[in-house]
């Protein structure tokens, strides 16, 4: 039998051991974590809808009409008119022919990728794609070829030398880097090589595009350009669940073949109705997105001026690159000592040697919240050429 205890010890020594914090009360920037009040900069609730009073009211009202449980899978007797309504709303909102609900984005990627590619087919996957895409690729049993991050020329060359059914899959906004995939060029190369393009817009949906329809809309791309669009409802949409939007024929096919759609209980129907309400809030969320952008822009300027190493991202995902696992943990702890919650992201979530603090912004943050983050960052500022880590470990030792 494997020595699980020693594996856990090794993880601790390598700075890779993960712990959960227990949150009390609602998800919002002022968070109670392990009983302690912290100002959080690490949630994916980009628009601040996770604790919006209108949504809570919408859920209460819906519950009295629909009851609570989903009770069965969609294909048995779980497909409620509330789900149907949300699917229609999502299709209209994203400008697609139809949409299909999944219980989570993780399950949507597993189901969609493994349904649309199989043994003998080839999947081309961006090197920095989310874990759920990687797992979907494995589950499909197709040949998987990873292409260098965002490198459309390399992808084109790989597509040119491959015959048979080809599927290309990419994050719309990369979850740990915050950069946006070159979707226009990807759509073009996929068309040239007759490959099916799947975009997972978990972090673009609600945030990018003229009305928050996501990264694909930001580039003005249609269903012809990007036939398969995956989105989660647990991030900017502020509830839970996920969807796939696609042409009718693919939707029909997914209902027949996507096992993570078929063999699981439908989400509580009231949640689907509350999510319809949040789609309205996303559509009307111009001011929220503008505020989010102003927080992001100001952070980029001021954190860079403090000497931190930022990444080329214009989205609310603004990682501070550190590199070493322990140094990243030390910076995270130093910030926590000053009342801030910014989680350290380490391998295998990011490549070896690229551990970072993943700072994220929400429209629920105020500029005063951002002041606090910047002040704390200034307190453990890297003084060149001394790395950030040395500064922050020293602070860490003093205050913790
Ligand atoms: C979070 C995330 C998912 C998973 O979505 P859930 O609804 O949280 O399961 C899928 N893809 C990407 C890129 C993500 O960041």
mmCIF file of C-alpha atoms and ligand atoms in Angstrom:
data_model
loop_
_atom_site.group_PDB
_atom_site.id
_atom_site.type_symbol
_atom_site.label_atom_id
_atom_site.label_comp_id
_atom_site.label_asym_id
_atom_site.label_seq_id
_atom_site.Cartn_x
_atom_site.Cartn_y
_atom_site.Cartn_z
ATOM 1 C CA UNK A 1 0.000 0.000 0.000
ATOM 2 C CA UNK A 2 1.208 3.541 -0.683
ATOM 3 C CA UNK A 3 2.552 5.536 2.215
ATOM 4 C CA UNK A 4 -0.042 8.303 2.278
ATOM 5 C CA UNK A 5 1.388 9.843 5.438
ATOM 6 C CA UNK A 6 4.823 10.299 3.933
ATOM 7 C CA UNK A 7 3.342 11.707 0.718
ATOM 8 C CA UNK A 8 1.541 14.315 2.786
ATOM 9 C CA UNK A 9 4.771 15.103 4.640
ATOM 10 C CA UNK A 10 6.602 15.561 1.355
ATOM 11 C CA UNK A 11 3.953 17.975 0.168
ATOM 12 C CA UNK A 12 4.386 20.014 3.344
ATOM 13 C CA UNK A 13 8.155 20.145 2.900
ATOM 14 C CA UNK A 14 7.782 21.282 -0.700
ATOM 15 C CA UNK A 15 5.378 24.080 0.281
ATOM 16 C CA UNK A 16 2.626 22.318 -1.654
ATOM 17 C CA UNK A 17 0.339 21.286 1.180
ATOM 18 C CA UNK A 18 -3.140 22.764 0.793
ATOM 19 C CA UNK A 19 -5.421 23.780 3.631
ATOM 20 C CA UNK A 20 -9.017 24.976 3.594
ATOM 21 C CA UNK A 21 -10.209 28.062 5.378
ATOM 22 C CA UNK A 22 -13.613 28.037 6.907
ATOM 23 C CA UNK A 23 -15.701 30.999 5.835
ATOM 24 C CA UNK A 24 -18.654 32.188 7.880
ATOM 25 C CA UNK A 25 -21.384 34.418 6.536
ATOM 26 C CA UNK A 26 -21.783 35.536 2.938
ATOM 27 C CA UNK A 27 -19.133 35.732 0.230
ATOM 28 C CA UNK A 28 -18.084 39.351 -0.089
ATOM 29 C CA UNK A 29 -14.827 41.331 0.126
ATOM 30 C CA UNK A 30 -15.135 41.707 3.937
ATOM 31 C CA UNK A 31 -14.901 38.025 4.708
ATOM 32 C CA UNK A 32 -14.909 36.057 7.942
ATOM 33 C CA UNK A 33 -12.325 33.305 7.424
ATOM 34 C CA UNK A 34 -11.467 30.937 10.286
ATOM 35 C CA UNK A 35 -13.311 33.311 12.577
ATOM 36 C CA UNK A 36 -11.133 36.269 11.581
ATOM 37 C CA UNK A 37 -12.234 39.330 9.616
ATOM 38 C CA UNK A 38 -10.146 39.672 6.431
ATOM 39 C CA UNK A 39 -10.440 41.767 3.309
ATOM 40 C CA UNK A 40 -10.496 39.237 0.497
ATOM 41 C CA UNK A 41 -8.897 39.676 -2.913
ATOM 42 C CA UNK A 42 -9.188 36.140 -4.175
ATOM 43 C CA UNK A 43 -12.783 35.304 -5.032
ATOM 44 C CA UNK A 44 -14.173 34.905 -8.552
ATOM 45 C CA UNK A 45 -17.334 36.839 -7.702
ATOM 46 C CA UNK A 46 -16.213 39.520 -10.161
ATOM 47 C CA UNK A 47 -19.440 41.507 -10.224
ATOM 48 C CA UNK A 48 -20.296 41.161 -6.540
ATOM 49 C CA UNK A 49 -23.482 39.224 -7.291
ATOM 50 C CA UNK A 50 -22.864 36.293 -4.919
ATOM 51 C CA UNK A 51 -24.558 38.193 -2.107
ATOM 52 C CA UNK A 52 -26.808 40.576 -4.018
ATOM 53 C CA UNK A 53 -30.102 41.269 -2.189
ATOM 54 C CA UNK A 54 -32.175 41.055 -5.414
ATOM 55 C CA UNK A 55 -30.811 37.587 -6.164
ATOM 56 C CA UNK A 56 -31.500 36.359 -2.665
ATOM 57 C CA UNK A 57 -35.030 37.692 -2.949
ATOM 58 C CA UNK A 58 -35.414 36.052 -6.378
ATOM 59 C CA UNK A 59 -34.299 32.738 -4.889
ATOM 60 C CA UNK A 60 -36.742 33.015 -1.979
ATOM 61 C CA UNK A 61 -39.625 33.716 -4.322
ATOM 62 C CA UNK A 62 -38.605 30.925 -6.683
ATOM 63 C CA UNK A 63 -38.312 28.392 -3.857
ATOM 64 C CA UNK A 64 -41.959 28.708 -2.956
ATOM 65 C CA UNK A 65 -42.915 27.941 -6.580
ATOM 66 C CA UNK A 66 -40.469 25.162 -7.400
ATOM 67 C CA UNK A 67 -39.545 23.599 -4.067
ATOM 68 C CA UNK A 68 -35.927 22.838 -3.331
ATOM 69 C CA UNK A 69 -34.485 19.652 -4.784
ATOM 70 C CA UNK A 70 -33.681 18.852 -8.416
ATOM 71 C CA UNK A 71 -34.915 15.298 -7.684
ATOM 72 C CA UNK A 72 -33.711 13.579 -10.881
ATOM 73 C CA UNK A 73 -31.490 13.981 -13.915
ATOM 74 C CA UNK A 74 -32.764 16.040 -16.854
ATOM 75 C CA UNK A 75 -33.518 12.964 -18.931
ATOM 76 C CA UNK A 76 -35.558 11.218 -16.213
ATOM 77 C CA UNK A 77 -37.926 13.825 -14.747
ATOM 78 C CA UNK A 78 -35.609 16.596 -13.564
ATOM 79 C CA UNK A 79 -35.846 18.989 -16.531
ATOM 80 C CA UNK A 80 -37.925 21.781 -15.015
ATOM 81 C CA UNK A 81 -39.410 24.762 -16.869
ATOM 82 C CA UNK A 82 -37.082 26.891 -14.707
ATOM 83 C CA UNK A 83 -34.079 25.150 -16.328
ATOM 84 C CA UNK A 84 -35.616 25.577 -19.751
ATOM 85 C CA UNK A 85 -36.152 29.269 -19.104
ATOM 86 C CA UNK A 86 -32.537 29.763 -18.015
ATOM 87 C CA UNK A 87 -31.264 27.826 -21.051
ATOM 88 C CA UNK A 88 -33.268 30.055 -23.363
ATOM 89 C CA UNK A 89 -32.068 33.159 -21.573
ATOM 90 C CA UNK A 90 -28.435 32.024 -21.800
ATOM 91 C CA UNK A 91 -28.735 31.229 -25.510
ATOM 92 C CA UNK A 92 -30.252 34.654 -26.228
ATOM 93 C CA UNK A 93 -27.745 36.449 -23.996
ATOM 94 C CA UNK A 94 -24.712 34.838 -25.634
ATOM 95 C CA UNK A 95 -26.198 35.085 -29.141
ATOM 96 C CA UNK A 96 -26.186 31.318 -29.637
ATOM 97 C CA UNK A 97 -28.844 28.958 -31.032
ATOM 98 C CA UNK A 98 -29.273 26.987 -27.838
ATOM 99 C CA UNK A 99 -27.805 26.397 -24.404
ATOM 100 C CA UNK A 100 -27.604 23.402 -22.099
ATOM 101 C CA UNK A 101 -27.194 23.555 -18.314
ATOM 102 C CA UNK A 102 -24.613 21.563 -16.405
ATOM 103 C CA UNK A 103 -24.188 21.300 -12.640
ATOM 104 C CA UNK A 104 -20.681 22.814 -12.633
ATOM 105 C CA UNK A 105 -18.146 24.134 -15.115
ATOM 106 C CA UNK A 106 -15.891 21.228 -14.262
ATOM 107 C CA UNK A 107 -18.597 18.813 -15.326
ATOM 108 C CA UNK A 108 -19.442 20.859 -18.417
ATOM 109 C CA UNK A 109 -15.864 20.592 -19.689
ATOM 110 C CA UNK A 110 -15.650 16.889 -18.912
ATOM 111 C CA UNK A 111 -18.952 16.220 -20.652
ATOM 112 C CA UNK A 112 -18.494 18.448 -23.684
ATOM 113 C CA UNK A 113 -14.927 17.469 -24.532
ATOM 114 C CA UNK A 114 -15.464 13.749 -24.039
ATOM 115 C CA UNK A 115 -18.672 13.856 -26.089
ATOM 116 C CA UNK A 116 -17.272 15.868 -29.000
ATOM 117 C CA UNK A 117 -13.985 13.961 -29.392
ATOM 118 C CA UNK A 118 -13.130 10.314 -28.890
ATOM 119 C CA UNK A 119 -10.724 7.524 -29.710
ATOM 120 C CA UNK A 120 -8.950 8.195 -33.019
ATOM 121 C CA UNK A 121 -9.674 11.945 -32.904
ATOM 122 C CA UNK A 122 -7.177 14.657 -31.952
ATOM 123 C CA UNK A 123 -7.650 17.405 -29.366
ATOM 124 C CA UNK A 124 -5.407 20.475 -29.385
ATOM 125 C CA UNK A 125 -5.272 22.082 -25.968
ATOM 126 C CA UNK A 126 -3.547 25.283 -24.842
ATOM 127 C CA UNK A 127 -0.709 24.510 -22.459
ATOM 128 C CA UNK A 128 -2.262 26.677 -19.712
ATOM 129 C CA UNK A 129 -5.827 25.370 -19.951
ATOM 130 C CA UNK A 130 -7.800 24.751 -16.773
ATOM 131 C CA UNK A 131 -7.613 21.387 -14.984
ATOM 132 C CA UNK A 132 -11.195 20.548 -15.999
ATOM 133 C CA UNK A 133 -10.217 20.806 -19.672
ATOM 134 C CA UNK A 134 -7.167 18.630 -19.113
ATOM 135 C CA UNK A 135 -9.348 16.037 -17.385
ATOM 136 C CA UNK A 136 -11.964 16.233 -20.158
ATOM 137 C CA UNK A 137 -9.215 15.534 -22.695
ATOM 138 C CA UNK A 138 -8.041 12.487 -20.734
ATOM 139 C CA UNK A 139 -11.583 11.203 -20.378
ATOM 140 C CA UNK A 140 -12.216 11.500 -24.127
ATOM 141 C CA UNK A 141 -9.498 8.938 -24.978
ATOM 142 C CA UNK A 142 -8.598 11.097 -27.981
ATOM 143 C CA UNK A 143 -4.978 11.886 -28.840
ATOM 144 C CA UNK A 144 -4.133 15.071 -26.963
ATOM 145 C CA UNK A 145 -1.618 17.585 -28.273
ATOM 146 C CA UNK A 146 -0.817 20.607 -26.138
ATOM 147 C CA UNK A 147 0.199 23.750 -27.996
ATOM 148 C CA UNK A 148 2.369 26.529 -26.518
ATOM 149 C CA UNK A 149 0.285 29.098 -24.658
ATOM 150 C CA UNK A 150 -1.619 31.340 -27.074
ATOM 151 C CA UNK A 151 0.652 30.332 -29.962
ATOM 152 C CA UNK A 152 -1.653 30.234 -32.973
ATOM 153 C CA UNK A 153 1.178 29.711 -35.488
ATOM 154 C CA UNK A 154 2.325 26.542 -33.694
ATOM 155 C CA UNK A 155 -1.252 25.369 -33.431
ATOM 156 C CA UNK A 156 -1.729 25.961 -37.170
ATOM 157 C CA UNK A 157 1.328 23.844 -37.964
ATOM 158 C CA UNK A 158 0.087 21.065 -35.692
ATOM 159 C CA UNK A 159 -3.384 21.161 -37.245
ATOM 160 C CA UNK A 160 -1.900 21.035 -40.760
ATOM 161 C CA UNK A 161 -0.097 17.768 -40.050
ATOM 162 C CA UNK A 162 -3.127 16.048 -38.501
ATOM 163 C CA UNK A 163 -5.922 14.221 -40.302
ATOM 164 C CA UNK A 164 -9.320 13.209 -39.008
ATOM 165 C CA UNK A 165 -11.642 14.950 -36.546
ATOM 166 C CA UNK A 166 -9.902 17.829 -34.764
ATOM 167 C CA UNK A 167 -11.062 19.743 -31.724
ATOM 168 C CA UNK A 168 -9.304 22.844 -30.385
ATOM 169 C CA UNK A 169 -10.003 23.883 -26.806
ATOM 170 C CA UNK A 170 -8.935 26.990 -24.923
ATOM 171 C CA UNK A 171 -9.766 29.070 -21.878
ATOM 172 C CA UNK A 172 -11.248 32.418 -23.006
ATOM 173 C CA UNK A 173 -9.573 34.195 -20.082
ATOM 174 C CA UNK A 174 -6.790 32.129 -18.524
ATOM 175 C CA UNK A 175 -7.714 31.440 -14.941
ATOM 176 C CA UNK A 176 -4.309 31.802 -13.286
ATOM 177 C CA UNK A 177 -2.776 34.396 -15.626
ATOM 178 C CA UNK A 178 -5.703 36.632 -16.498
ATOM 179 C CA UNK A 179 -4.733 37.052 -20.148
ATOM 180 C CA UNK A 180 -7.272 36.614 -22.936
ATOM 181 C CA UNK A 181 -6.848 33.945 -25.629
ATOM 182 C CA UNK A 182 -6.244 35.215 -29.190
ATOM 183 C CA UNK A 183 -9.773 34.152 -30.113
ATOM 184 C CA UNK A 184 -10.009 35.871 -33.480
ATOM 185 C CA UNK A 185 -6.850 34.179 -34.754
ATOM 186 C CA UNK A 186 -7.899 30.872 -33.183
ATOM 187 C CA UNK A 187 -11.278 31.035 -34.921
ATOM 188 C CA UNK A 188 -9.536 31.685 -38.230
ATOM 189 C CA UNK A 189 -7.020 28.859 -37.932
ATOM 190 C CA UNK A 190 -9.765 26.443 -36.860
ATOM 191 C CA UNK A 191 -11.848 27.386 -39.885
ATOM 192 C CA UNK A 192 -8.846 26.905 -42.205
ATOM 193 C CA UNK A 193 -8.152 23.441 -40.828
ATOM 194 C CA UNK A 194 -11.730 22.330 -40.295
ATOM 195 C CA UNK A 195 -11.290 22.023 -36.531
ATOM 196 C CA UNK A 196 -14.086 22.464 -33.987
ATOM 197 C CA UNK A 197 -13.325 25.323 -31.585
ATOM 198 C CA UNK A 198 -14.406 25.089 -27.931
ATOM 199 C CA UNK A 199 -13.933 28.159 -25.707
ATOM 200 C CA UNK A 200 -14.257 27.871 -21.927
ATOM 201 C CA UNK A 201 -15.141 31.384 -20.834
ATOM 202 C CA UNK A 202 -15.358 30.779 -17.083
ATOM 203 C CA UNK A 203 -13.635 34.080 -16.293
ATOM 204 C CA UNK A 204 -14.823 36.174 -19.234
ATOM 205 C CA UNK A 205 -18.556 35.591 -18.831
ATOM 206 C CA UNK A 206 -20.124 38.562 -17.034
ATOM 207 C CA UNK A 207 -16.904 40.562 -17.182
ATOM 208 C CA UNK A 208 -15.950 41.091 -20.846
ATOM 209 C CA UNK A 209 -18.006 41.977 -23.897
ATOM 210 C CA UNK A 210 -20.330 44.951 -24.422
ATOM 211 C CA UNK A 211 -22.977 43.617 -21.998
ATOM 212 C CA UNK A 212 -20.920 41.033 -20.140
ATOM 213 C CA UNK A 213 -21.519 38.229 -22.667
ATOM 214 C CA UNK A 214 -17.858 37.313 -22.370
ATOM 215 C CA UNK A 215 -14.574 37.190 -24.241
ATOM 216 C CA UNK A 216 -16.099 35.798 -27.424
ATOM 217 C CA UNK A 217 -18.425 38.819 -27.632
ATOM 218 C CA UNK A 218 -15.514 41.111 -26.774
ATOM 219 C CA UNK A 219 -13.964 40.018 -30.076
ATOM 220 C CA UNK A 220 -17.332 40.200 -31.860
ATOM 221 C CA UNK A 221 -17.206 36.499 -32.738
ATOM 222 C CA UNK A 222 -20.351 34.639 -33.765
ATOM 223 C CA UNK A 223 -21.462 31.065 -33.316
ATOM 224 C CA UNK A 224 -19.937 30.317 -36.747
ATOM 225 C CA UNK A 225 -16.553 31.506 -35.469
ATOM 226 C CA UNK A 226 -16.754 29.848 -32.044
ATOM 227 C CA UNK A 227 -19.251 26.996 -32.281
ATOM 228 C CA UNK A 228 -18.950 25.761 -28.699
ATOM 229 C CA UNK A 229 -18.985 28.187 -25.767
ATOM 230 C CA UNK A 230 -18.734 26.940 -22.184
ATOM 231 C CA UNK A 231 -19.437 29.235 -19.243
ATOM 232 C CA UNK A 232 -19.748 28.788 -15.513
ATOM 233 C CA UNK A 233 -22.458 30.416 -13.414
ATOM 234 C CA UNK A 234 -20.453 30.155 -10.187
ATOM 235 C CA UNK A 235 -18.090 33.061 -10.868
ATOM 236 C CA UNK A 236 -19.271 36.453 -12.178
ATOM 237 C CA UNK A 237 -22.866 35.171 -12.434
ATOM 238 C CA UNK A 238 -22.788 34.753 -8.664
ATOM 239 C CA UNK A 239 -24.785 31.515 -8.293
ATOM 240 C CA UNK A 240 -23.801 27.983 -9.288
ATOM 241 C CA UNK A 241 -23.899 25.686 -12.289
ATOM 242 C CA UNK A 242 -22.638 26.070 -15.834
ATOM 243 C CA UNK A 243 -23.777 26.057 -19.443
ATOM 244 C CA UNK A 244 -22.719 25.164 -22.935
ATOM 245 C CA UNK A 245 -24.016 27.298 -25.810
ATOM 246 C CA UNK A 246 -23.842 25.913 -29.341
ATOM 247 C CA UNK A 247 -25.733 25.250 -32.589
ATOM 248 C CA UNK A 248 -28.888 23.126 -32.193
ATOM 249 C CA UNK A 249 -27.357 20.034 -33.727
ATOM 250 C CA UNK A 250 -24.472 19.990 -31.249
ATOM 251 C CA UNK A 251 -26.873 20.546 -28.376
ATOM 252 C CA UNK A 252 -28.976 17.635 -29.531
ATOM 253 C CA UNK A 253 -25.798 15.561 -29.733
ATOM 254 C CA UNK A 254 -24.648 16.588 -26.237
ATOM 255 C CA UNK A 255 -27.999 15.624 -24.711
ATOM 256 C CA UNK A 256 -27.455 12.150 -26.172
ATOM 257 C CA UNK A 257 -23.755 11.795 -25.374
ATOM 258 C CA UNK A 258 -22.452 14.063 -22.586
ATOM 259 C CA UNK A 259 -22.268 11.697 -19.637
ATOM 260 C CA UNK A 260 -21.825 14.451 -17.041
ATOM 261 C CA UNK A 261 -25.123 15.872 -18.316
ATOM 262 C CA UNK A 262 -26.996 12.590 -18.468
ATOM 263 C CA UNK A 263 -25.946 10.870 -15.263
ATOM 264 C CA UNK A 264 -26.359 13.584 -12.673
ATOM 265 C CA UNK A 265 -29.172 15.347 -10.828
ATOM 266 C CA UNK A 266 -30.466 18.599 -12.283
ATOM 267 C CA UNK A 267 -29.565 21.739 -10.298
ATOM 268 C CA UNK A 268 -32.294 22.978 -7.942
ATOM 269 C CA UNK A 269 -34.783 24.701 -10.272
ATOM 270 C CA UNK A 270 -35.055 27.744 -7.995
ATOM 271 C CA UNK A 271 -31.348 28.322 -8.519
ATOM 272 C CA UNK A 272 -31.993 28.476 -12.254
ATOM 273 C CA UNK A 273 -34.603 31.203 -11.675
ATOM 274 C CA UNK A 274 -32.289 33.152 -9.371
ATOM 275 C CA UNK A 275 -29.630 32.869 -12.079
ATOM 276 C CA UNK A 276 -32.092 34.358 -14.620
ATOM 277 C CA UNK A 277 -32.290 37.332 -12.275
ATOM 278 C CA UNK A 278 -28.505 37.578 -12.189
ATOM 279 C CA UNK A 279 -28.376 37.505 -15.986
ATOM 280 C CA UNK A 280 -30.472 40.677 -15.878
ATOM 281 C CA UNK A 281 -27.988 42.170 -13.419
ATOM 282 C CA UNK A 282 -25.077 41.173 -15.674
ATOM 283 C CA UNK A 283 -26.783 42.734 -18.701
ATOM 284 C CA UNK A 284 -27.362 45.954 -16.759
ATOM 285 C CA UNK A 285 -23.936 45.771 -15.148
ATOM 286 C CA UNK A 286 -22.162 48.420 -17.232
ATOM 287 C CA UNK A 287 -21.350 50.506 -14.169
ATOM 288 C CA UNK A 288 -20.070 47.474 -12.264
ATOM 289 C CA UNK A 289 -17.769 46.535 -15.137
ATOM 290 C CA UNK A 290 -16.547 50.125 -15.413
ATOM 291 C CA UNK A 291 -15.759 50.232 -11.695
ATOM 292 C CA UNK A 292 -14.028 46.845 -11.924
ATOM 293 C CA UNK A 293 -11.894 48.150 -14.746
ATOM 294 C CA UNK A 294 -10.929 51.262 -12.767
ATOM 295 C CA UNK A 295 -9.837 49.107 -9.787
ATOM 296 C CA UNK A 296 -7.832 46.862 -12.087
ATOM 297 C CA UNK A 297 -6.137 49.711 -13.936
ATOM 298 C CA UNK A 298 -5.226 51.521 -10.737
ATOM 299 C CA UNK A 299 -3.859 48.342 -9.153
ATOM 300 C CA UNK A 300 -1.680 47.648 -12.186
ATOM 301 C CA UNK A 301 -0.128 51.078 -12.135
ATOM 302 C CA UNK A 302 0.451 51.310 -8.418
ATOM 303 C CA UNK A 303 1.530 47.722 -7.720
ATOM 304 C CA UNK A 304 4.010 47.857 -10.605
ATOM 305 C CA UNK A 305 5.379 51.133 -9.202
ATOM 306 C CA UNK A 306 5.952 49.303 -5.902
ATOM 307 C CA UNK A 307 8.226 46.885 -7.749
ATOM 308 C CA UNK A 308 5.914 43.888 -7.976
ATOM 309 C CA UNK A 309 6.059 41.639 -10.967
ATOM 310 C CA UNK A 310 2.647 41.699 -12.659
ATOM 311 C CA UNK A 311 1.480 39.732 -15.668
ATOM 312 C CA UNK A 312 0.137 40.982 -19.004
ATOM 313 C CA UNK A 313 -3.514 40.924 -17.952
ATOM 314 C CA UNK A 314 -6.227 43.529 -18.370
ATOM 315 C CA UNK A 315 -8.900 41.419 -16.643
ATOM 316 C CA UNK A 316 -9.774 41.397 -12.909
ATOM 317 C CA UNK A 317 -7.312 38.490 -12.515
ATOM 318 C CA UNK A 318 -4.053 40.270 -11.614
ATOM 319 C CA UNK A 319 -1.446 37.766 -10.438
ATOM 320 C CA UNK A 320 1.708 38.866 -8.655
ATOM 321 C CA UNK A 321 4.440 36.525 -9.869
ATOM 322 C CA UNK A 322 6.794 35.294 -7.158
ATOM 323 C CA UNK A 323 8.221 31.964 -8.384
ATOM 324 C CA UNK A 324 9.226 29.976 -5.328
ATOM 325 C CA UNK A 325 6.474 28.130 -3.407
ATOM 326 C CA UNK A 326 7.654 29.016 0.100
ATOM 327 C CA UNK A 327 8.289 32.634 -0.825
ATOM 328 C CA UNK A 328 4.793 32.894 -2.241
ATOM 329 C CA UNK A 329 3.335 31.454 0.950
ATOM 330 C CA UNK A 330 5.417 33.919 2.979
ATOM 331 C CA UNK A 331 4.046 36.877 1.017
ATOM 332 C CA UNK A 332 0.511 35.583 1.404
ATOM 333 C CA UNK A 333 1.032 35.250 5.173
ATOM 334 C CA UNK A 334 2.582 38.692 5.425
ATOM 335 C CA UNK A 335 -0.476 40.180 3.748
ATOM 336 C CA UNK A 336 -2.757 38.190 6.008
ATOM 337 C CA UNK A 337 -0.986 39.611 9.046
ATOM 338 C CA UNK A 338 -2.204 42.951 7.751
ATOM 339 C CA UNK A 339 -5.779 41.797 7.358
ATOM 340 C CA UNK A 340 -5.761 40.777 3.706
ATOM 341 C CA UNK A 341 -6.675 37.466 2.148
ATOM 342 C CA UNK A 342 -4.824 36.712 -1.090
ATOM 343 C CA UNK A 343 -4.271 33.036 -1.760
ATOM 344 C CA UNK A 344 -0.959 31.614 -2.896
ATOM 345 C CA UNK A 345 -1.301 29.573 -6.099
ATOM 346 C CA UNK A 346 1.278 26.818 -6.459
ATOM 347 C CA UNK A 347 1.984 23.850 -8.739
ATOM 348 C CA UNK A 348 0.335 21.847 -10.152
ATOM 349 C CA UNK A 349 -2.253 24.621 -10.590
ATOM 350 C CA UNK A 350 0.537 26.661 -12.226
ATOM 351 C CA UNK A 351 3.821 25.416 -13.767
ATOM 352 C CA UNK A 352 6.772 24.547 -11.499
ATOM 353 C CA UNK A 353 8.692 27.676 -10.455
ATOM 354 C CA UNK A 354 5.771 29.988 -11.241
ATOM 355 C CA UNK A 355 4.022 30.179 -7.887
ATOM 356 C CA UNK A 356 2.132 33.425 -7.523
ATOM 357 C CA UNK A 357 -0.400 35.387 -5.566
ATOM 358 C CA UNK A 358 -3.596 35.475 -7.543
ATOM 359 C CA UNK A 359 -5.109 38.880 -6.806
ATOM 360 C CA UNK A 360 -8.659 39.222 -8.109
ATOM 361 C CA UNK A 361 -10.976 42.199 -8.057
ATOM 362 C CA UNK A 362 -14.712 42.436 -7.666
ATOM 363 C CA UNK A 363 -17.107 45.267 -8.405
ATOM 364 C CA UNK A 364 -17.959 44.916 -4.712
ATOM 365 C CA UNK A 365 -14.491 46.264 -3.791
ATOM 366 C CA UNK A 366 -14.218 49.984 -3.133
ATOM 367 C CA UNK A 367 -11.221 52.140 -3.948
ATOM 368 C CA UNK A 368 -10.657 52.293 -0.170
ATOM 369 C CA UNK A 369 -10.355 48.490 -0.199
ATOM 370 C CA UNK A 370 -7.771 48.816 -2.943
ATOM 371 C CA UNK A 371 -5.924 51.441 -0.851
ATOM 372 C CA UNK A 372 -5.621 48.858 1.928
ATOM 373 C CA UNK A 373 -4.226 46.249 -0.451
ATOM 374 C CA UNK A 374 -1.690 48.682 -1.889
ATOM 375 C CA UNK A 375 -0.628 49.885 1.560
ATOM 376 C CA UNK A 376 -0.059 46.305 2.678
ATOM 377 C CA UNK A 377 1.881 45.558 -0.497
ATOM 378 C CA UNK A 378 3.984 48.669 0.066
ATOM 379 C CA UNK A 379 4.761 47.401 3.573
ATOM 380 C CA UNK A 380 6.382 44.246 2.210
ATOM 381 C CA UNK A 381 7.594 45.786 -0.983
ATOM 382 C CA UNK A 382 10.478 44.153 -2.824
ATOM 383 C CA UNK A 383 13.543 46.401 -2.690
ATOM 384 C CA UNK A 384 15.584 45.637 -5.778
ATOM 385 C CA UNK A 385 17.639 43.554 -6.111
ATOM 386 C CA UNK A 386 16.432 41.837 -2.923
ATOM 387 C CA UNK A 387 13.581 39.531 -3.977
ATOM 388 C CA UNK A 388 10.088 40.193 -2.670
ATOM 389 C CA UNK A 389 10.262 37.022 -0.672
ATOM 390 C CA UNK A 390 13.225 38.006 1.496
ATOM 391 C CA UNK A 391 11.470 41.209 2.507
ATOM 392 C CA UNK A 392 8.240 39.516 3.235
ATOM 393 C CA UNK A 393 9.668 36.530 5.103
ATOM 394 C CA UNK A 394 11.362 38.991 7.429
ATOM 395 C CA UNK A 395 8.077 40.726 8.071
ATOM 396 C CA UNK A 396 6.395 37.389 8.386
ATOM 397 C CA UNK A 397 8.819 36.255 11.109
ATOM 398 C CA UNK A 398 8.260 39.436 13.022
ATOM 399 C CA UNK A 399 4.494 39.531 13.058
ATOM 400 C CA UNK A 400 3.296 35.946 12.945
HETATM 401 C C1 LIG B 1 -13.507 27.614 -12.407
HETATM 402 C C2 LIG B 1 -13.263 27.098 -13.786
HETATM 403 C C3 LIG B 1 -13.997 26.020 -14.275
HETATM 404 C C4 LIG B 1 -14.919 25.236 -13.402
HETATM 405 O O1 LIG B 1 -16.120 25.875 -13.185
HETATM 406 P P1 LIG B 1 -16.964 25.456 -11.891
HETATM 407 O O2 LIG B 1 -18.338 25.920 -12.196
HETATM 408 O O3 LIG B 1 -16.332 26.159 -10.753
HETATM 409 O O4 LIG B 1 -16.863 23.972 -11.770
HETATM 410 C C5 LIG B 1 -13.825 25.661 -15.593
HETATM 411 N N1 LIG B 1 -12.940 26.298 -16.382
HETATM 412 C C6 LIG B 1 -12.201 27.328 -15.937
HETATM 413 C C7 LIG B 1 -11.252 28.006 -16.863
HETATM 414 C C8 LIG B 1 -12.333 27.740 -14.612
HETATM 415 O O5 LIG B 1 -11.575 28.732 -14.145
#
